Coordinates of C-alpha atoms in Angstrom, one line a residue:
M12 CA 0.0 0.0 0.1
I13 CA 1.2 3.5 -0.9
T14 CA 1.0 6.1 1.8
I15 CA 1.3 9.8 0.8
Y16 CA 2.2 12.2 3.7
N17 CA 1.7 15.9 3.2
A18 CA 3.3 18.6 5.1
A19 CA 3.4 22.4 5.5
K20 CA 6.8 22.0 4.0
I21 CA 9.3 19.3 3.4
L22 CA 12.9 20.2 3.5
T23 CA 14.4 17.4 1.5
M24 CA 18.3 18.3 1.7
N25 CA 18.3 17.3 -2.1
P26 CA 19.6 20.2 -4.0
Q27 CA 17.9 19.0 -7.1
R28 CA 14.6 19.6 -5.4
P29 CA 15.0 21.3 -2.0
E30 CA 11.4 21.8 -1.0
A31 CA 8.2 19.9 -1.5
T32 CA 4.9 19.3 0.1
H33 CA 4.3 15.5 -0.4
V34 CA 6.2 12.4 -0.1
A35 CA 5.1 9.0 -1.4
V36 CA 6.1 5.9 0.7
R37 CA 5.9 2.2 0.0
D38 CA 7.5 -0.7 1.9
G39 CA 9.7 1.7 3.8
R40 CA 11.1 3.4 0.8
I41 CA 10.4 6.8 -0.8
L42 CA 8.5 6.5 -4.1
G43 CA 8.4 10.3 -5.1
V44 CA 8.7 13.8 -3.5
G45 CA 6.9 16.8 -4.9
N46 CA 3.3 18.0 -4.9
L47 CA 0.2 15.8 -4.8
A48 CA -0.1 15.5 -8.5
E49 CA 3.4 14.7 -9.0
V50 CA 3.6 11.7 -6.4
S51 CA 0.1 10.4 -6.9
G52 CA 0.9 8.6 -10.2
W53 CA 2.4 5.5 -8.6
G54 CA -1.0 4.0 -8.1
D55 CA -3.7 3.7 -5.3
F56 CA -2.8 5.5 -2.1
K57 CA -3.8 6.5 1.2
L58 CA -3.3 10.2 2.0
D59 CA -2.0 10.7 5.5
E60 CA -2.6 14.3 6.7
R61 CA -1.5 14.1 10.4
F62 CA 1.8 16.3 9.4
A63 CA -0.3 18.8 7.4
E64 CA 0.8 21.6 9.8
K65 CA 4.4 20.3 10.4
V66 CA 7.6 20.5 8.7
L67 CA 9.5 17.3 7.6
M68 CA 13.2 16.9 6.9
P69 CA 15.2 13.8 6.7
G70 CA 15.8 11.9 9.8
L71 CA 18.7 13.3 11.8
V72 CA 21.8 11.4 11.7
E73 CA 23.9 11.3 15.1
A74 CA 27.2 10.2 13.6
H75 CA 29.0 10.0 17.1
C76 CA 27.3 8.9 20.1
H77 CA 27.0 5.8 22.4
L78 CA 24.0 3.6 23.5
M79 CA 25.3 3.9 27.0
E80 CA 23.4 7.2 26.9
G81 CA 20.2 5.1 27.6
T82 CA 21.7 2.8 30.1
L83 CA 23.3 5.5 32.2
W84 CA 20.0 7.0 33.2
S85 CA 19.5 3.9 35.5
H86 CA 22.2 5.4 37.6
T87 CA 22.8 8.7 39.5
Y88 CA 23.4 11.9 37.2
L89 CA 26.2 14.2 38.8
G90 CA 26.6 16.5 35.7
Y91 CA 27.0 20.2 36.1
F92 CA 24.3 21.2 33.7
D93 CA 20.6 20.4 34.1
R94 CA 19.7 17.6 31.5
M95 CA 16.5 15.9 30.1
D96 CA 16.1 12.2 30.8
P97 CA 14.4 9.8 28.4
S98 CA 10.9 10.4 29.9
G99 CA 11.2 14.2 29.2
A100 CA 11.8 15.2 32.8
V101 CA 14.7 17.5 33.6
Q102 CA 17.3 16.4 36.0
A103 CA 19.0 19.2 38.0
G104 CA 22.8 19.6 37.8
C105 CA 25.2 19.5 40.6
K106 CA 26.9 23.0 41.0
T107 CA 29.5 21.9 43.7
I108 CA 31.3 18.9 44.4
Q109 CA 29.7 18.6 47.8
A110 CA 26.3 18.7 46.0
G111 CA 27.4 15.8 44.0
L112 CA 28.6 13.8 47.0
D113 CA 25.4 14.5 48.9
K114 CA 23.3 13.3 45.9
L115 CA 25.4 10.2 45.8
A116 CA 24.9 9.6 49.5
L117 CA 21.1 9.8 49.1
A118 CA 21.3 7.3 46.1
E119 CA 23.2 4.9 48.4
L120 CA 20.5 4.7 51.1
P121 CA 18.0 2.6 49.2
L122 CA 20.5 -0.1 48.2
A123 CA 19.6 -3.2 49.7
S124 CA 22.9 -5.3 49.6
A125 CA 26.1 -4.0 51.3
N126 CA 28.0 -5.2 48.2
E127 CA 25.9 -3.7 45.4
P128 CA 27.7 -1.2 43.4
L129 CA 26.9 2.5 43.7
T130 CA 27.2 4.0 40.2
A131 CA 27.2 7.7 39.0
W132 CA 28.0 9.5 35.9
G133 CA 28.5 13.1 34.5
L134 CA 31.1 14.5 37.0
D135 CA 33.1 17.3 35.7
P136 CA 35.9 18.6 37.8
I137 CA 36.8 21.4 35.5
Y138 CA 33.8 23.4 36.7
F139 CA 35.0 23.1 40.3
G140 CA 38.4 24.6 39.6
N141 CA 39.8 21.1 38.8
E142 CA 39.2 20.0 42.5
R143 CA 39.4 16.2 42.6
I144 CA 37.3 13.7 44.5
S145 CA 39.5 11.3 46.6
R146 CA 38.7 7.7 47.4
H147 CA 38.6 8.8 51.1
Q148 CA 35.6 11.1 50.2
L149 CA 33.7 8.1 48.6
D150 CA 34.8 5.9 51.4
A151 CA 32.7 8.3 53.8
I152 CA 29.6 7.4 51.8
S153 CA 30.4 3.6 51.8
S154 CA 33.6 1.6 52.6
T155 CA 31.8 -1.8 51.9
R156 CA 30.3 -1.4 48.5
P157 CA 32.3 -0.4 45.3
I158 CA 31.5 3.1 44.1
G159 CA 32.3 4.5 40.6
I160 CA 31.7 7.8 39.1
L161 CA 32.2 8.2 35.4
H162 CA 33.4 11.7 34.3
A163 CA 31.4 13.8 31.7
S164 CA 34.3 13.3 29.3
G165 CA 34.0 9.5 29.6
H166 CA 37.8 9.3 29.8
S167 CA 38.2 9.3 33.6
M168 CA 36.3 7.9 36.5
N169 CA 36.5 8.1 40.4
V170 CA 36.4 5.0 42.6
N171 CA 36.5 4.2 46.3
T172 CA 39.0 2.1 48.3
K173 CA 36.7 -1.0 48.0
A174 CA 36.7 -0.7 44.2
L175 CA 40.5 -0.2 44.0
E176 CA 40.9 -3.4 46.1
L177 CA 38.6 -5.4 43.8
A178 CA 40.5 -4.2 40.8
G179 CA 43.9 -5.1 42.4
L180 CA 45.0 -1.5 42.3
L181 CA 45.3 -0.7 46.1
R182 CA 49.1 -1.2 46.2
E183 CA 52.3 0.8 46.0
G184 CA 54.6 0.8 43.1
L185 CA 52.0 1.5 40.3
E186 CA 53.6 3.7 37.6
H187 CA 51.2 4.8 34.9
G188 CA 50.0 8.2 33.8
G189 CA 46.5 7.0 34.1
I190 CA 46.8 6.2 37.9
P191 CA 47.4 9.4 39.9
L192 CA 49.1 8.6 43.3
G193 CA 48.7 10.2 46.8
D194 CA 51.4 11.2 49.2
D195 CA 50.9 7.7 50.7
G196 CA 52.1 6.3 47.2
L197 CA 48.8 4.6 46.8
P198 CA 46.2 5.6 44.0
T199 CA 44.0 8.6 45.0
G200 CA 41.0 6.8 43.3
E201 CA 40.9 8.6 40.0
L202 CA 41.5 6.5 37.0
R203 CA 42.2 7.7 33.6
S204 CA 42.1 6.3 30.0
P205 CA 40.0 3.4 28.9
E206 CA 42.6 0.8 29.6
I207 CA 43.0 1.8 33.3
M208 CA 39.3 2.3 33.9
G209 CA 38.5 -1.1 32.6
L210 CA 40.4 -2.7 35.5
A211 CA 37.7 -1.3 37.9
S212 CA 34.6 -0.6 35.6
S213 CA 33.1 -4.1 36.0
H214 CA 33.3 -3.8 39.8
V215 CA 31.4 -0.4 39.9
G216 CA 28.7 -1.1 37.3
L217 CA 30.3 0.6 34.5
A218 CA 31.6 -2.2 32.3
R219 CA 31.3 -1.0 28.8
E220 CA 29.4 -3.8 27.5
I221 CA 26.8 -3.7 30.3
L222 CA 26.3 0.0 29.6
A223 CA 26.0 -0.4 25.8
C224 CA 23.8 -3.5 25.6
D225 CA 21.5 -3.4 28.5
E226 CA 18.1 -4.0 26.8
P227 CA 16.1 -1.6 28.8
G228 CA 18.7 1.0 28.3
M229 CA 18.4 0.5 24.5
W230 CA 14.9 1.3 24.8
R231 CA 15.5 4.4 26.9
F232 CA 17.9 5.4 24.2
A233 CA 15.2 5.0 21.6
Q234 CA 13.0 7.4 23.4
L235 CA 15.8 10.0 23.4
C236 CA 16.2 9.5 19.5
I237 CA 12.5 10.2 19.1
R238 CA 12.6 13.4 21.1
A239 CA 15.7 14.5 19.2
G240 CA 14.4 13.7 15.8
V241 CA 17.1 11.0 15.3
T242 CA 16.5 8.1 13.2
T243 CA 20.1 6.8 12.6
A244 CA 22.7 6.7 15.6
T245 CA 26.0 5.3 16.0
D246 CA 27.5 3.3 19.0
L247 CA 30.9 4.6 18.4
A248 CA 33.0 2.3 20.6
A249 CA 31.5 -0.9 21.4
L250 CA 33.2 -4.2 22.1
L251 CA 30.4 -6.3 20.5
P252 CA 30.8 -9.9 21.8
D253 CA 28.3 -12.2 20.5
E254 CA 25.9 -11.9 23.4
T255 CA 25.8 -8.2 22.9
V256 CA 25.2 -8.5 19.1
D257 CA 22.5 -10.9 20.0
I258 CA 20.7 -8.2 22.2
M259 CA 21.2 -5.5 19.6
Q260 CA 19.7 -7.7 16.9
R261 CA 16.7 -8.8 19.1
V262 CA 15.9 -5.1 20.0
T263 CA 16.5 -3.5 16.7
D264 CA 14.4 -6.3 14.9
D265 CA 11.5 -5.3 16.8
P266 CA 9.4 -3.0 14.5
A267 CA 8.7 -0.7 17.5
F268 CA 12.3 0.2 17.7
P269 CA 12.6 3.5 16.1
A270 CA 16.1 3.9 15.1
R271 CA 18.9 2.4 12.9
I272 CA 21.9 1.7 15.0
V273 CA 25.5 1.7 13.6
P274 CA 28.0 0.1 16.0
Y275 CA 31.8 0.4 15.4
R276 CA 34.0 -2.1 17.2
F277 CA 36.3 -0.4 19.6
H278 CA 40.0 -1.2 18.9
L279 CA 40.9 -1.8 22.7
G280 CA 40.7 -5.1 24.4
V281 CA 42.1 -7.3 21.5
N282 CA 45.2 -7.4 19.4
P283 CA 45.0 -5.7 15.9
E284 CA 44.9 -9.1 14.0
R285 CA 42.0 -10.4 16.0
L286 CA 40.3 -6.9 15.8
I287 CA 40.2 -7.3 12.0
E288 CA 38.8 -10.8 12.0
H289 CA 36.3 -9.9 14.5
V290 CA 35.0 -6.9 12.4
Q291 CA 34.9 -9.1 9.3
S292 CA 32.7 -11.6 11.0
L293 CA 30.5 -8.8 12.6
A294 CA 29.7 -7.5 9.0
K295 CA 28.0 -10.8 8.3
R296 CA 25.5 -10.1 10.9
T297 CA 24.4 -6.6 9.5
T298 CA 20.6 -6.1 9.2
D299 CA 18.4 -3.3 7.9
K300 CA 18.4 -1.6 11.4
L301 CA 21.7 -2.8 12.6
R302 CA 24.8 -1.9 10.7
L303 CA 28.0 -3.7 11.7
G304 CA 31.6 -4.0 10.3
G305 CA 33.4 -0.8 11.1
I306 CA 36.2 0.0 13.6
K307 CA 36.7 2.9 16.1
V308 CA 40.3 3.7 17.0
T309 CA 40.8 6.0 19.9
V310 CA 44.3 7.7 19.5
D311 CA 44.3 10.1 22.6
G312 CA 41.9 11.3 25.4
S313 CA 39.9 14.3 26.4
I314 CA 41.0 18.0 26.2
Q315 CA 39.1 19.1 29.3
G316 CA 40.4 15.9 31.1
F317 CA 43.9 16.9 30.1
T318 CA 44.4 13.4 28.5
A319 CA 44.5 14.7 24.9
R320 CA 47.8 14.9 23.0
I321 CA 48.4 18.4 21.9
R322 CA 51.4 20.0 20.2
A323 CA 53.6 22.6 21.5
P324 CA 53.1 25.0 23.3
G325 CA 51.1 22.5 25.2
Y326 CA 48.3 23.0 27.9
F327 CA 47.6 26.7 28.6
N328 CA 47.7 26.0 32.4
G329 CA 51.0 24.0 32.3
A330 CA 49.4 20.6 32.7
P331 CA 51.5 17.8 31.3
N332 CA 50.6 16.3 27.9
G333 CA 48.0 13.7 27.7
L334 CA 47.9 9.9 26.9
W335 CA 48.4 7.9 24.0
Y336 CA 45.7 5.1 23.7
I337 CA 47.4 3.2 20.8
S338 CA 50.9 2.4 19.6
I339 CA 52.1 3.8 16.2
E340 CA 52.7 0.2 15.0
H341 CA 49.1 -1.0 15.9
L342 CA 47.7 2.2 14.3
E343 CA 49.5 1.6 11.1
Y344 CA 48.6 -2.1 10.9
I345 CA 44.8 -1.4 11.7
L346 CA 44.7 1.4 8.9
E347 CA 46.7 -0.4 6.2
T348 CA 44.7 -3.8 6.7
A349 CA 41.4 -1.9 6.9
L350 CA 42.2 -0.2 3.5
A351 CA 43.2 -3.5 2.0
K352 CA 40.0 -5.2 3.3
N353 CA 37.6 -2.3 2.6
I354 CA 36.7 -1.9 6.4
H355 CA 35.6 1.5 7.5
V356 CA 37.5 3.4 10.2
H357 CA 36.7 6.2 12.5
L358 CA 39.5 7.8 14.5
H359 CA 39.2 9.8 17.9
T360 CA 41.8 12.6 17.8
N361 CA 40.9 15.5 20.1
G362 CA 44.4 16.9 20.2
D363 CA 46.2 18.2 17.3
Q364 CA 49.2 16.0 18.0
A365 CA 46.9 13.0 17.8
T366 CA 45.6 14.4 14.5
E367 CA 49.1 14.7 13.1
L368 CA 50.1 11.2 14.0
V369 CA 46.9 10.0 12.0
L370 CA 47.7 12.2 9.1
D371 CA 51.3 10.9 9.0
T372 CA 50.3 7.4 9.1
M373 CA 47.5 7.7 6.6
E374 CA 50.0 9.3 4.3
K375 CA 52.3 6.2 4.5
V376 CA 49.7 3.6 4.4
L377 CA 47.8 5.1 1.3
R378 CA 51.2 4.9 -0.7
R379 CA 51.0 1.2 -0.2
V380 CA 47.2 0.5 -0.4
P381 CA 45.7 3.4 -2.6
S382 CA 42.1 4.1 -2.1
S383 CA 39.9 6.6 -3.8
D384 CA 36.8 6.5 -1.4
H385 CA 37.8 5.2 2.0
R386 CA 36.2 8.0 4.0
F387 CA 38.0 7.3 7.1
T388 CA 36.8 9.9 9.6
L389 CA 38.7 11.9 12.2
Q390 CA 36.1 12.2 15.1
H391 CA 36.2 15.5 17.3
C392 CA 39.5 16.6 15.7
Q393 CA 38.9 19.6 17.8
L394 CA 42.4 21.5 17.5
A395 CA 43.1 20.9 13.9
D396 CA 44.6 23.9 12.1
T397 CA 44.4 24.9 8.5
A398 CA 47.4 23.1 7.4
Q399 CA 46.0 19.8 8.7
F400 CA 42.6 20.2 7.0
R401 CA 44.4 20.6 3.8
R402 CA 46.3 17.3 4.3
M403 CA 42.9 15.8 5.3
K404 CA 41.4 16.8 1.9
K405 CA 44.5 15.3 0.0
L406 CA 44.3 12.0 1.9
G407 CA 40.5 11.6 1.5
L408 CA 39.7 11.9 5.1
C409 CA 36.3 13.2 6.6
V410 CA 36.0 15.1 9.8
N411 CA 33.2 14.9 12.5
H412 CA 33.4 17.9 14.8
F413 CA 32.3 18.0 18.3
A414 CA 30.3 21.4 18.1
N415 CA 28.7 21.0 21.4
H416 CA 32.0 21.7 23.0
H417 CA 31.7 25.4 22.4
Y418 CA 28.8 25.6 24.8
Y419 CA 29.7 23.2 27.5
W420 CA 33.5 23.7 27.7
G421 CA 34.3 26.7 25.6
D422 CA 34.9 29.0 28.7
T423 CA 37.3 26.5 30.4
H424 CA 39.1 25.9 27.0
Y425 CA 39.6 29.7 26.7
A426 CA 40.8 30.2 30.1
Q427 CA 42.5 26.9 31.2
T428 CA 43.1 24.2 28.6
V429 CA 44.3 25.6 25.3
G430 CA 44.1 29.3 25.8
P431 CA 42.2 32.1 23.8
E432 CA 43.7 31.7 20.2
R433 CA 43.4 27.9 20.0
A434 CA 40.0 27.9 21.8
E435 CA 38.7 30.2 19.0
R436 CA 39.8 27.8 16.3
M437 CA 38.3 24.7 18.0
N438 CA 36.0 22.4 16.0
A439 CA 36.8 24.6 12.8
C440 CA 33.8 23.8 10.9
A441 CA 34.1 26.8 8.4
T442 CA 37.7 25.9 7.8
A443 CA 36.8 22.3 7.1
L444 CA 34.3 23.3 4.5
R445 CA 36.3 26.0 2.9
E446 CA 39.1 23.4 2.5
G447 CA 36.7 20.9 1.1
V448 CA 36.8 18.3 3.8
P449 CA 33.5 16.4 4.0
M450 CA 32.1 17.4 7.5
A451 CA 29.6 16.2 10.0
I452 CA 29.0 17.6 13.6
H453 CA 27.9 15.5 16.7
S454 CA 26.9 15.4 20.4
D455 CA 29.1 12.5 21.5
A456 CA 26.1 11.6 23.8
P457 CA 26.3 10.8 26.8
I458 CA 29.1 13.3 26.9
T459 CA 26.7 15.9 26.0
P460 CA 22.9 15.4 25.3
L461 CA 21.6 13.8 22.2
G462 CA 20.2 16.4 20.0
P463 CA 21.4 17.3 16.4
L464 CA 19.4 20.5 16.1
F465 CA 21.2 21.7 19.2
T466 CA 24.5 20.8 17.8
A467 CA 23.6 22.6 14.7
W468 CA 22.8 25.7 16.7
C469 CA 26.2 25.4 18.4
A470 CA 27.9 25.2 15.1
T471 CA 26.1 28.3 13.8
Q472 CA 26.4 30.4 16.9
R473 CA 29.5 29.2 18.6
L474 CA 28.3 30.5 21.9
T475 CA 29.7 29.4 25.4
S476 CA 27.5 28.7 28.4
S477 CA 28.5 32.2 29.6
G478 CA 27.4 33.9 26.4
R479 CA 30.8 34.3 24.9
V480 CA 31.2 34.0 21.0
L481 CA 34.2 31.5 20.7
G482 CA 35.5 31.8 17.1
E483 CA 33.3 34.2 15.0
T484 CA 35.0 33.3 11.7
E485 CA 34.4 29.5 12.3
K486 CA 30.5 30.0 12.3
I487 CA 28.7 28.1 9.5
T488 CA 25.4 28.9 8.0
L489 CA 22.1 27.2 9.0
G490 CA 21.9 25.3 5.7
Q491 CA 25.5 24.1 6.1
A492 CA 24.8 23.0 9.8
L493 CA 21.5 21.0 8.7
H494 CA 23.5 19.4 6.0
A495 CA 26.0 18.2 8.5
V496 CA 23.5 16.5 10.7
T497 CA 21.7 14.8 7.7
V498 CA 23.4 13.9 4.5
G499 CA 26.9 15.1 5.7
A500 CA 26.8 12.8 8.7
A501 CA 25.3 9.9 6.5
Y502 CA 28.3 10.4 4.2
T503 CA 30.9 9.9 7.0
L504 CA 29.0 6.5 7.8
K505 CA 29.0 5.5 4.0
L506 CA 25.2 5.6 4.3
D507 CA 24.3 8.6 2.1
V508 CA 22.9 6.3 -0.6
E509 CA 20.2 5.2 1.8
I510 CA 19.6 8.0 4.3
G511 CA 20.3 11.7 4.9
S512 CA 18.0 13.2 2.3
I513 CA 14.4 12.8 1.2
E514 CA 14.5 11.6 -2.4
V515 CA 13.5 8.7 -4.5
G516 CA 14.8 5.3 -3.6
K517 CA 16.0 6.3 -0.1
R518 CA 14.7 5.1 3.4
A519 CA 11.4 6.9 4.4
D520 CA 13.2 8.2 7.4
F521 CA 11.9 11.7 8.5
A522 CA 12.3 14.1 11.4
V523 CA 8.9 15.8 12.1
L524 CA 9.3 19.4 13.3
D525 CA 6.8 21.7 14.6
D526 CA 8.2 24.7 12.7
D527 CA 10.6 25.5 9.7
P528 CA 14.1 25.9 10.9
F529 CA 14.6 28.6 8.2
A530 CA 11.6 30.5 9.5
V531 CA 12.8 30.2 13.0
G532 CA 16.3 31.1 12.3
A533 CA 19.8 29.7 13.3
E534 CA 19.7 32.0 16.6
R535 CA 16.6 30.0 17.8
L536 CA 17.2 26.6 16.5
N537 CA 18.0 25.1 19.8
D538 CA 14.3 26.0 20.7
L539 CA 12.7 24.4 17.8
S540 CA 10.3 21.7 19.0
I541 CA 10.3 18.1 17.5
W542 CA 7.0 16.4 17.1
G543 CA 8.6 12.9 16.7
T544 CA 10.1 10.7 13.7
V545 CA 9.1 8.5 11.0
L546 CA 11.4 5.4 10.4
G547 CA 10.8 3.3 7.3
G548 CA 7.4 4.8 7.0
R549 CA 6.4 3.9 10.5
V550 CA 5.4 7.0 12.7
F551 CA 6.9 7.5 16.2
P552 CA 5.4 10.4 18.1
A553 CA 7.6 11.8 20.9
N554 CA 4.6 12.1 23.1
P555 CA 2.0 9.3 22.2
Q556 CA -1.5 10.2 23.2

């Protein structure tokens, strides 16, 4: 049966026909886009007028996020900013360290077993003058149960003494940049980098696969997608054992699940040879709503967590340089083998030194394995300068900028991490486009809230939370920002032949808006209300009656 949806306006993101009023759908695919007379020639149809006063645009594509955004909401939120949960309720932020500790203490009271972990997330020490929580402060809440707090950056966590004991880390003689030590020679309780955090995470309820593949969490994540207008979302750093993929397939196969999920296999936890083998086997399990077979490589850490690798003159406040998460040899092997076997790779590079390493390595491996359309994508890539963007273009790389950083951490980058000049060029969207580098923008949820229209607002306004414009010359237009969260993001996932625009033959995936973004204007884009989504022709309202 053919269904024709009409709308006040359809923004197609297809430059050959940028606007329309009707779209015809059959079997989850788009048959035609135009006016009623143009799309009604396919045969008998049902006219669905529920969107007659709405605006349709392609389903928004979140090309860098994590399914753990859904699962984390079963734990205690300790973030600085107020944040909406999957139900639509707003959870208040914690404005002091003590407020966070008090909230954690309240969350401990109803736990039945003395051994049950107490888990929290969203802590951001940079908002508290980089004051650090010690294991002793967490021991005051409980010394019998393991306690873990995941930082907002996702690259550090705090644990109590019990958790350190369970992880085998409560001992002297540890020498690792990811394990700060106190005056007593023992760990302070702060753990940095996925490698080190992994030693304790399973004991404190923060094991990556528990977070990513908790079935109720996937459904909570789905609710966030509908509210954000998202129809395709990545899980950009998953370990993907068989039992995890089983859960993902079962959930995404349910017709009521409203999003296409694109998980990439994290490079950590396995040697490079086994990584390639695993990814090749995963590709065979791809379905319509679960796309497998890519690799995520994390090269360095977080700028605001001072674990990113940056070039001279280093951190503005004199902090030591960050951490490498992969050896040069392993990086070269993964990139060269992936090119040879046509495996797609995304690479996390927050600092410009990490970006330079990837550029140098890509230049080397492309001489041995030429590729005209690999679309390997630099994720975050926050400190890249113009010369690096020129190299990206020559090497065929894409970039996916973390535009939300301007709002959430722009002031601290300006004053603490990299200083005024480098802070103003962070996430240089305008430079990327000017130099011809294919570009997307993202939220990295749960690091910041899932919401591509907010991300687009960040890229057009470049406002910090205090109201400072951070990099006037790097602002992009509203049209460029909407492209970056639709077909631009789809391009970086090698899915632009299926999604990202409303045109004949593509998936019938739409975001349903209450107003026209161009009528609202870039300045108010973050206030635009989202009615819901359509996935493969199936309608998902954000607030079902």
